Coordinates of C-alpha atoms in Angstrom, one line a residue:
M7 CA 65.4 62.3 19.9
N8 CA 63.3 62.3 23.1
L9 CA 60.2 60.1 22.6
A10 CA 58.6 61.6 25.7
T11 CA 58.3 65.0 23.9
L12 CA 56.1 63.6 21.1
P13 CA 52.4 64.3 21.3
V14 CA 50.4 61.5 22.9
D15 CA 46.9 62.3 21.7
F16 CA 47.2 60.1 18.6
P17 CA 46.1 56.6 19.5
L18 CA 48.1 54.7 16.9
L19 CA 51.3 56.7 17.8
T20 CA 50.7 56.0 21.4
L21 CA 50.2 52.3 20.8
I22 CA 53.5 52.2 18.7
L23 CA 55.4 54.0 21.5
E24 CA 54.1 51.6 24.1
Q25 CA 55.1 48.6 22.1
I26 CA 58.6 50.0 21.5
S27 CA 59.3 51.0 25.1
G28 CA 56.8 49.4 27.4
D29 CA 55.7 46.0 28.6
K30 CA 52.4 45.8 26.8
V31 CA 52.1 42.9 24.4
G32 CA 50.0 44.9 22.0
L33 CA 48.5 43.6 18.8
P34 CA 49.8 40.4 17.3
P35 CA 51.8 40.8 14.0
D36 CA 51.2 38.7 10.9
T37 CA 52.6 35.6 12.7
R38 CA 52.0 33.4 9.7
S39 CA 54.1 35.4 7.3
I40 CA 56.8 36.0 9.8
G41 CA 56.9 32.3 10.6
E42 CA 57.2 31.3 7.0
R43 CA 60.0 33.8 6.4
T44 CA 61.8 32.7 9.5
Y45 CA 61.5 29.0 8.5
R46 CA 63.0 29.7 5.1
R47 CA 66.0 31.5 6.8
F48 CA 66.7 28.5 9.0
E49 CA 66.1 26.1 6.1
S50 CA 68.7 28.0 4.0
S51 CA 71.2 27.3 6.9
G52 CA 70.5 23.6 6.6
F53 CA 68.7 23.9 9.9
T54 CA 72.0 24.4 11.7
G55 CA 71.3 28.0 12.8
N56 CA 74.7 29.1 11.4
N57 CA 74.8 32.7 10.1
V58 CA 71.2 33.3 11.0
D59 CA 70.3 36.9 11.8
P60 CA 69.4 37.6 15.5
R61 CA 66.0 38.9 14.4
D62 CA 65.2 35.4 13.0
W63 CA 66.2 33.8 16.3
R64 CA 63.9 36.3 18.0
H65 CA 61.1 35.2 15.7
F66 CA 61.9 31.5 16.1
P67 CA 58.6 30.7 18.0
Y68 CA 56.5 31.8 15.0
A69 CA 58.1 29.1 12.8
L70 CA 57.7 26.2 15.3
W71 CA 54.3 25.1 14.0
L72 CA 53.3 26.2 10.5
E73 CA 51.3 23.3 9.0
Q74 CA 51.1 19.6 9.4
E75 CA 54.6 18.1 9.4
K76 CA 56.1 21.5 8.7
G77 CA 57.7 23.7 11.3
L78 CA 60.9 24.1 13.3
A79 CA 59.4 22.1 16.2
T80 CA 60.5 19.0 14.2
K81 CA 64.1 20.1 14.2
S82 CA 65.2 19.2 17.6
N83 CA 68.8 20.4 17.3
I84 CA 68.0 24.1 16.6
T85 CA 64.9 24.0 18.9
I86 CA 67.2 23.0 21.8
M87 CA 69.7 25.7 20.7
Y88 CA 66.9 28.3 20.8
L89 CA 65.5 27.3 24.2
Q90 CA 68.8 26.6 26.0
E91 CA 71.2 29.1 24.4
Q92 CA 69.8 31.8 22.2
L93 CA 66.7 32.7 24.3
P94 CA 68.4 32.8 27.8
R95 CA 71.4 34.7 26.5
S96 CA 69.4 37.2 24.5
L97 CA 67.0 37.9 27.4
K98 CA 69.9 38.7 29.7
S99 CA 71.5 41.1 27.2
A100 CA 68.6 42.6 25.3
R101 CA 67.8 46.2 25.9
R102 CA 64.1 45.6 25.1
P103 CA 63.4 42.0 26.4
M104 CA 59.8 42.2 25.3
K105 CA 60.9 42.0 21.7
W106 CA 61.9 38.4 22.5
G107 CA 58.9 37.9 24.9
R108 CA 56.2 38.8 22.4
P109 CA 56.9 35.9 20.0
L110 CA 56.8 33.6 23.0
F111 CA 53.5 35.1 24.2
F112 CA 51.6 35.0 20.9
T113 CA 52.9 31.5 19.9
Y114 CA 51.9 30.2 23.3
L115 CA 48.3 31.4 22.9
D116 CA 48.0 30.6 19.2
H117 CA 49.4 27.0 19.4
F118 CA 48.3 26.0 22.9
N119 CA 48.8 22.2 23.1
P120 CA 49.7 20.7 26.5
N121 CA 50.2 17.3 24.8
D122 CA 53.1 18.4 22.7
S123 CA 56.5 18.0 24.4
V124 CA 58.1 20.9 22.5
F125 CA 55.2 23.1 23.4
E126 CA 55.7 22.3 27.1
K127 CA 59.3 23.5 26.8
L128 CA 58.1 26.7 25.1
A129 CA 55.6 27.2 27.9
Q130 CA 58.3 26.8 30.6
A131 CA 60.5 29.3 28.7
G132 CA 57.5 31.7 28.6
H133 CA 56.9 31.3 32.3
D134 CA 60.5 31.8 33.2
F135 CA 60.6 35.0 31.1
F136 CA 57.3 36.6 32.1
T137 CA 57.7 36.0 35.8
S138 CA 61.3 37.3 35.8
N139 CA 62.5 40.8 36.5
A140 CA 62.8 41.3 32.7
V141 CA 59.0 42.2 32.8
V142 CA 58.0 45.2 34.8
A143 CA 56.0 44.5 38.0
N144 CA 52.4 45.6 38.5
T145 CA 51.6 45.3 34.8
P146 CA 48.7 43.3 33.3
I147 CA 51.1 40.9 31.6
K148 CA 52.9 40.3 34.8
A149 CA 49.7 39.7 36.7
L150 CA 48.6 37.2 34.0
S151 CA 51.9 35.3 34.3
T152 CA 52.2 35.3 38.1
E153 CA 48.7 35.5 39.7
L154 CA 47.0 33.6 36.9
S155 CA 49.9 31.3 36.0
L156 CA 49.2 31.9 32.3
F157 CA 52.2 29.8 31.1
K158 CA 51.4 26.8 33.4
T159 CA 49.5 24.5 31.0
N160 CA 48.0 22.5 33.8
S161 CA 46.5 25.4 35.7
G162 CA 46.6 28.6 33.6
P163 CA 43.4 28.0 31.6
R164 CA 41.4 27.2 34.6
L165 CA 42.7 30.2 36.6
V166 CA 42.0 32.5 33.6
A167 CA 38.5 31.2 33.4
N168 CA 37.9 31.7 37.1
S169 CA 39.3 35.2 36.9
I170 CA 36.9 36.1 34.1
L171 CA 34.0 34.7 36.1
K172 CA 34.9 36.2 39.4
T173 CA 35.7 39.8 38.2
K174 CA 32.1 40.0 37.0
I175 CA 32.9 42.6 34.4
G176 CA 32.2 40.5 31.3
L177 CA 34.6 39.0 28.9
S178 CA 35.3 42.0 26.7
K179 CA 36.1 44.2 29.7
W180 CA 38.3 41.5 31.2
I181 CA 40.3 41.4 27.9
S182 CA 40.7 45.2 28.1
K183 CA 41.7 45.0 31.7
F184 CA 44.6 42.8 30.9
E185 CA 45.5 44.7 27.8
L186 CA 44.9 41.8 25.4
W187 CA 43.6 42.2 21.9
P188 CA 40.0 41.3 20.8
G189 CA 41.2 38.3 18.8
F190 CA 42.4 36.7 22.0
I191 CA 39.0 35.0 22.3
S192 CA 39.7 33.0 19.1
T193 CA 43.0 31.5 20.3
P194 CA 43.3 27.9 21.3
F195 CA 44.3 29.0 24.7
A196 CA 41.0 30.9 25.1
Q197 CA 39.2 27.8 23.9
F198 CA 41.0 25.6 26.5
S199 CA 40.1 28.2 29.2
F200 CA 36.4 28.1 28.1
I201 CA 36.4 24.3 28.3
E202 CA 37.8 24.6 31.9
L203 CA 34.9 27.1 32.7
L204 CA 32.5 24.4 31.5
K205 CA 33.9 22.0 34.0
F206 CA 33.2 24.1 37.1
P207 CA 31.2 22.5 39.9
D208 CA 27.4 22.3 39.6
A209 CA 26.9 24.9 42.3
E210 CA 28.8 27.5 40.3
R211 CA 27.1 26.5 37.1
R212 CA 23.7 27.3 38.5
Q213 CA 24.6 30.9 39.1
V214 CA 23.1 33.6 36.7
D215 CA 26.6 35.2 36.2
Y216 CA 28.0 31.9 35.2
V217 CA 25.3 31.2 32.6
R218 CA 25.5 34.7 31.1
L219 CA 29.3 34.3 30.8
V220 CA 29.0 30.9 29.1
F221 CA 26.7 32.5 26.5
D222 CA 28.9 35.7 26.1
W223 CA 32.0 33.6 25.7
G224 CA 30.7 30.5 23.9
L225 CA 28.4 32.1 21.3
T226 CA 29.2 34.6 18.5
Y227 CA 27.1 37.6 17.9
T228 CA 25.1 35.6 15.3
N229 CA 24.3 33.0 18.0
Q230 CA 26.6 30.4 16.6
L231 CA 28.9 28.2 18.7
R232 CA 32.3 30.0 18.9
Y233 CA 34.0 26.6 19.4
P234 CA 31.9 24.0 17.6
A235 CA 34.0 21.1 19.0
S236 CA 32.8 22.0 22.5
K237 CA 29.1 21.6 21.7
S238 CA 28.5 18.6 23.9
I239 CA 30.3 19.9 27.0
F240 CA 28.7 23.4 26.4
A241 CA 25.2 21.9 26.5
E242 CA 25.9 19.6 29.4
A243 CA 27.4 22.4 31.5
L244 CA 24.2 24.4 31.1
L245 CA 21.7 21.5 31.7
L246 CA 23.2 18.9 34.0
P247 CA 23.3 21.2 37.1
W248 CA 19.5 21.2 36.9
R249 CA 19.0 17.4 37.0
S250 CA 17.3 17.5 40.5
Q251 CA 16.1 21.1 40.8
Q252 CA 14.5 23.8 38.7
P253 CA 16.2 27.1 37.7
P254 CA 14.4 30.4 38.1
E255 CA 11.9 30.8 35.3
D256 CA 13.7 33.7 33.6
L257 CA 17.0 31.8 33.6
K258 CA 15.3 28.6 32.3
N259 CA 13.7 30.5 29.5
E260 CA 17.0 32.1 28.6
I261 CA 18.8 28.8 28.5
I262 CA 16.0 27.2 26.4
A263 CA 16.0 30.0 23.9
K264 CA 19.7 30.0 23.5
L265 CA 20.0 26.2 23.1
L266 CA 17.1 26.0 20.7
G267 CA 18.5 28.8 18.6
T268 CA 22.0 27.5 18.6
I269 CA 21.8 23.7 18.5
G270 CA 18.1 23.1 17.7
D271 CA 15.2 21.2 19.3
P272 CA 16.4 17.8 20.4
R273 CA 13.0 16.3 19.8
I274 CA 13.2 17.2 16.2
D275 CA 16.8 17.9 15.3
R276 CA 18.2 14.8 17.0
Q277 CA 21.3 14.6 14.8
H278 CA 22.4 18.1 16.0
W279 CA 22.5 16.8 19.5
Y280 CA 24.8 13.8 18.8
G281 CA 27.4 13.5 21.5
V282 CA 25.4 15.2 24.2
S283 CA 24.4 12.9 27.1
A284 CA 20.9 11.6 27.2
E285 CA 20.6 12.9 30.7
A286 CA 21.3 16.5 29.7
I287 CA 19.0 16.2 26.7
Q288 CA 16.2 15.0 28.9
V289 CA 16.5 18.0 31.2
L290 CA 16.0 20.3 28.2
I291 CA 13.1 18.2 26.9
N292 CA 11.4 18.3 30.2
W293 CA 11.7 22.1 30.2
I294 CA 10.4 22.3 26.7
N295 CA 7.5 20.0 27.6
G296 CA 6.6 22.3 30.5
R297 CA 6.7 25.4 28.4
T298 CA 4.7 23.7 25.7
L299 CA 2.0 22.8 28.2
D300 CA 1.9 26.3 29.6
A301 CA 1.7 27.7 26.1
F302 CA -1.1 25.3 25.1
F303 CA -3.3 26.3 28.1
R304 CA -2.7 30.0 27.6
I305 CA -3.8 29.6 24.0
L306 CA -7.0 27.8 25.2
Q307 CA -7.7 30.7 27.5
Q308 CA -7.2 33.3 24.7
T309 CA -9.3 31.3 22.2
A310 CA -12.2 31.0 24.7
D311 CA -12.0 27.3 25.6
E312 CA -14.5 27.1 28.5
I313 CA -12.8 24.4 30.5
W314 CA -9.1 25.3 29.9
Q315 CA -8.5 25.5 33.6
Y316 CA -9.8 22.0 34.3
R317 CA -7.7 20.6 31.4
Q318 CA -4.6 22.4 32.8
K319 CA -5.2 21.1 36.3
F320 CA -5.5 17.6 35.1
W321 CA -2.5 17.3 32.8
Q322 CA -0.3 19.5 35.0
A323 CA -0.7 16.9 37.8
Y324 CA 0.8 14.2 35.5
F325 CA 3.5 16.4 34.3
S326 CA 4.5 17.4 37.9
R327 CA 4.8 13.8 38.8
G328 CA 7.2 13.2 35.8
Y329 CA 4.8 10.9 34.0
I330 CA 4.5 12.9 30.7
E331 CA 7.5 12.0 28.5
E332 CA 6.7 13.9 25.3
V333 CA 4.6 16.9 24.4
W334 CA 3.7 18.3 21.0
I335 CA 1.0 20.7 19.9
A336 CA -0.9 21.3 16.6
L337 CA -2.5 24.8 16.2
G338 CA -5.1 26.3 13.9
D339 CA -4.3 29.7 12.4
N340 CA -5.7 31.8 15.2
A341 CA -4.2 29.7 17.9
H342 CA -0.8 29.8 16.1
H343 CA -1.0 33.6 16.1
Y344 CA -1.4 33.7 19.9
L345 CA 1.6 31.4 20.3
R346 CA 3.9 33.6 18.3
R347 CA 2.6 36.8 19.9
N348 CA 3.7 35.6 23.4
S349 CA 7.3 36.4 24.1
S350 CA 7.9 33.4 26.3
S351 CA 6.7 30.9 23.7
K352 CA 7.5 32.5 20.3
D353 CA 10.6 30.3 19.9
L354 CA 8.7 27.0 20.6
Q355 CA 8.2 24.7 17.6
C356 CA 4.7 23.4 16.9
A357 CA 2.7 21.9 14.1
T358 CA 0.1 23.5 11.8
L359 CA -3.4 22.1 12.0
T360 CA -5.6 22.1 8.9
G361 CA -9.1 20.7 8.4
A362 CA -10.3 22.2 11.7
S363 CA -11.5 25.5 13.2
P364 CA -8.8 28.2 13.2
D365 CA -9.3 28.5 17.0
Q366 CA -8.7 24.8 17.5
S367 CA -5.7 23.5 19.4
I368 CA -4.6 19.9 19.9
L369 CA -2.3 18.6 22.6
L370 CA -0.4 15.4 21.9
L371 CA 1.1 13.6 25.0
K372 CA 3.0 10.5 25.5
I373 CA 2.6 8.7 28.9
G374 CA 4.2 5.3 29.0
G375 CA 3.2 3.4 25.9
I376 CA 0.1 5.5 25.2
L377 CA -0.3 8.5 23.0
F378 CA -3.1 10.9 24.1
C379 CA -4.7 13.4 21.8
E380 CA -6.5 16.2 23.6
W381 CA -8.7 18.3 21.4
S382 CA -9.7 21.8 22.6
H383 CA -13.1 23.3 22.7
N384 CA -15.7 20.6 22.0
G385 CA -13.2 18.0 20.9
R386 CA -12.8 14.7 22.6
L387 CA -9.8 13.2 24.4
R388 CA -8.5 10.2 22.4
A389 CA -5.8 7.7 23.1
Q390 CA -4.0 4.9 21.2
R391 CA -1.0 2.7 21.8
I392 CA 2.2 4.4 20.5
D393 CA 3.1 1.4 18.3
S394 CA -0.4 1.2 16.7
P395 CA -0.4 1.9 13.0
I396 CA -3.3 4.3 13.4
A397 CA -1.5 6.4 16.2
P398 CA -0.4 9.7 14.8
E399 CA 3.3 10.4 14.5
L400 CA 4.8 13.0 17.0
Y401 CA 6.7 16.1 15.8
K402 CA 5.2 16.3 12.3
K403 CA 5.1 19.9 10.9
T404 CA 1.5 19.6 9.7
Y405 CA -1.6 17.6 10.7
H406 CA -5.0 17.4 9.1
G407 CA -7.8 17.2 11.6
A408 CA -8.9 13.8 10.2
D409 CA -5.5 12.4 11.1
L410 CA -6.1 13.2 14.8
R411 CA -9.7 11.9 14.9
F412 CA -8.4 8.3 14.9
E413 CA -10.1 5.3 16.5
S414 CA -9.5 5.7 20.2
L415 CA -9.0 3.1 22.9
D416 CA -12.1 3.0 25.0
F417 CA -12.6 5.5 27.8
N418 CA -16.3 4.6 28.2
N419 CA -16.5 0.9 29.0
R420 CA -18.3 0.4 25.7
Q421 CA -21.2 2.5 26.8
N422 CA -20.8 5.0 23.9
E423 CA -20.5 4.5 20.2
D424 CA -17.4 6.7 20.0
P425 CA -14.8 5.4 22.4
G426 CA -13.2 8.8 22.8
L427 CA -13.9 10.8 25.9
V428 CA -16.2 13.8 26.0
H429 CA -15.2 16.4 28.5
F430 CA -18.4 16.2 30.6
S431 CA -19.1 17.5 34.1
S432 CA -15.8 19.2 34.6
D433 CA -16.8 20.9 37.8
S434 CA -17.7 17.6 39.4
A435 CA -14.8 15.5 38.1
G436 CA -16.8 13.7 35.4
W437 CA -14.3 13.3 32.6
Q438 CA -11.3 13.7 34.9
R439 CA -12.3 10.6 36.9
R440 CA -12.8 8.5 33.8
A441 CA -9.5 9.7 32.2
R442 CA -7.6 9.1 35.4
D443 CA -8.9 5.6 35.7
F444 CA -8.0 4.9 32.0
I445 CA -4.4 6.0 32.6
A446 CA -4.1 3.9 35.8
K447 CA -5.4 0.8 33.9
N448 CA -3.5 1.2 30.6
V449 CA -0.3 2.9 31.8
G450 CA 0.0 1.8 35.4
V451 CA 0.5 5.2 37.0
N452 CA -1.8 6.5 39.6
V453 CA -2.6 10.1 40.6
S454 CA -5.1 10.9 43.3
L455 CA -8.4 12.5 42.2
S456 CA -7.7 15.5 44.4
E457 CA -4.6 16.3 42.3
V458 CA -6.5 16.4 39.0
I459 CA -9.5 18.4 39.9

């Protein structure tokens, strides 16, 4: 029967014909079931390999690693027999070498483990086969094996990661280009390749294409980590390149949104960030602080706070100098509505404010050992030492207005009955001068008057 005369407009039939006669690896079989069956065949031979069917030798890789302490990898005599006798002899004489090559290929990807000596021997066997003349030249599997050194455990994952990045066609199209199957992304080899991607130099990790690929590859469609064990290096790869410079605003917002949605807010969900370096976490917190400040002042503008621009100028000066360490906001009902309506801030966490006007907003700031509480509209600026029993706790979900009208440290040199600071004479630096002097005295950081007005 001439296979070439069969119709080729049936996708399943075409796939079967290609796998029978071509050099495509195709879809993986049920490797677990085949492995278990193959293991039993060798077990029945007393693990000698005597009277074992050639098909079972062909499927030998599937039975190497089945479960802990079980697998033919622990049987050194027949493993050596497979690698040094059966496989080389069969590859030379087989009419369809890929029938022997596919088990090597799928086992290599599914059990990638460079620290296993048996696996290294399997990898070398795979390299020898897929770079030989037994595999047709100018095919995707040949390119993977030669140009990207797929079966070289010390370089293959990094070369694959670099190829996916440099082709700039996206992960799914790259998988299609090399005629792999969609489940490739879930293999241990793909995970190793992803980790290699996360180790690229900072200059590459600051590129938009790189960040988008990390999200495309590292997250599932439900925005969960595809490889949970890589959480720390995943977060650090995205954050540490920005230790000394700022990303474009759109890129920063995208990174913030993805990390908050995937891992959580490190100011609140600290346990979820366990294992991530403090330096990387601080980069993200600084970004969140900046976005929170921006959101707060936009809310003041929308809720008709008459001096919002003066407040913004004052606190932005301290933030730009790196003096503001923590930022949290509490919002009345109307103010909260404005926050959620704005696309750039809707993912920010904040507290609910009760016992106050629905337009009221409160900004909580930590500078050094002092916690500042900035009330919007006609509210005062209050401050208290962070370790004082009357200082409000940061990052609570709800505050009552009375909790944030605490006894303040004195801004007024004991000239007023209430030691909190009224926002007087904004256009002539009235309250700004007094607040700046207070911060210099109590915290020890100085900002020029021209920077805050």
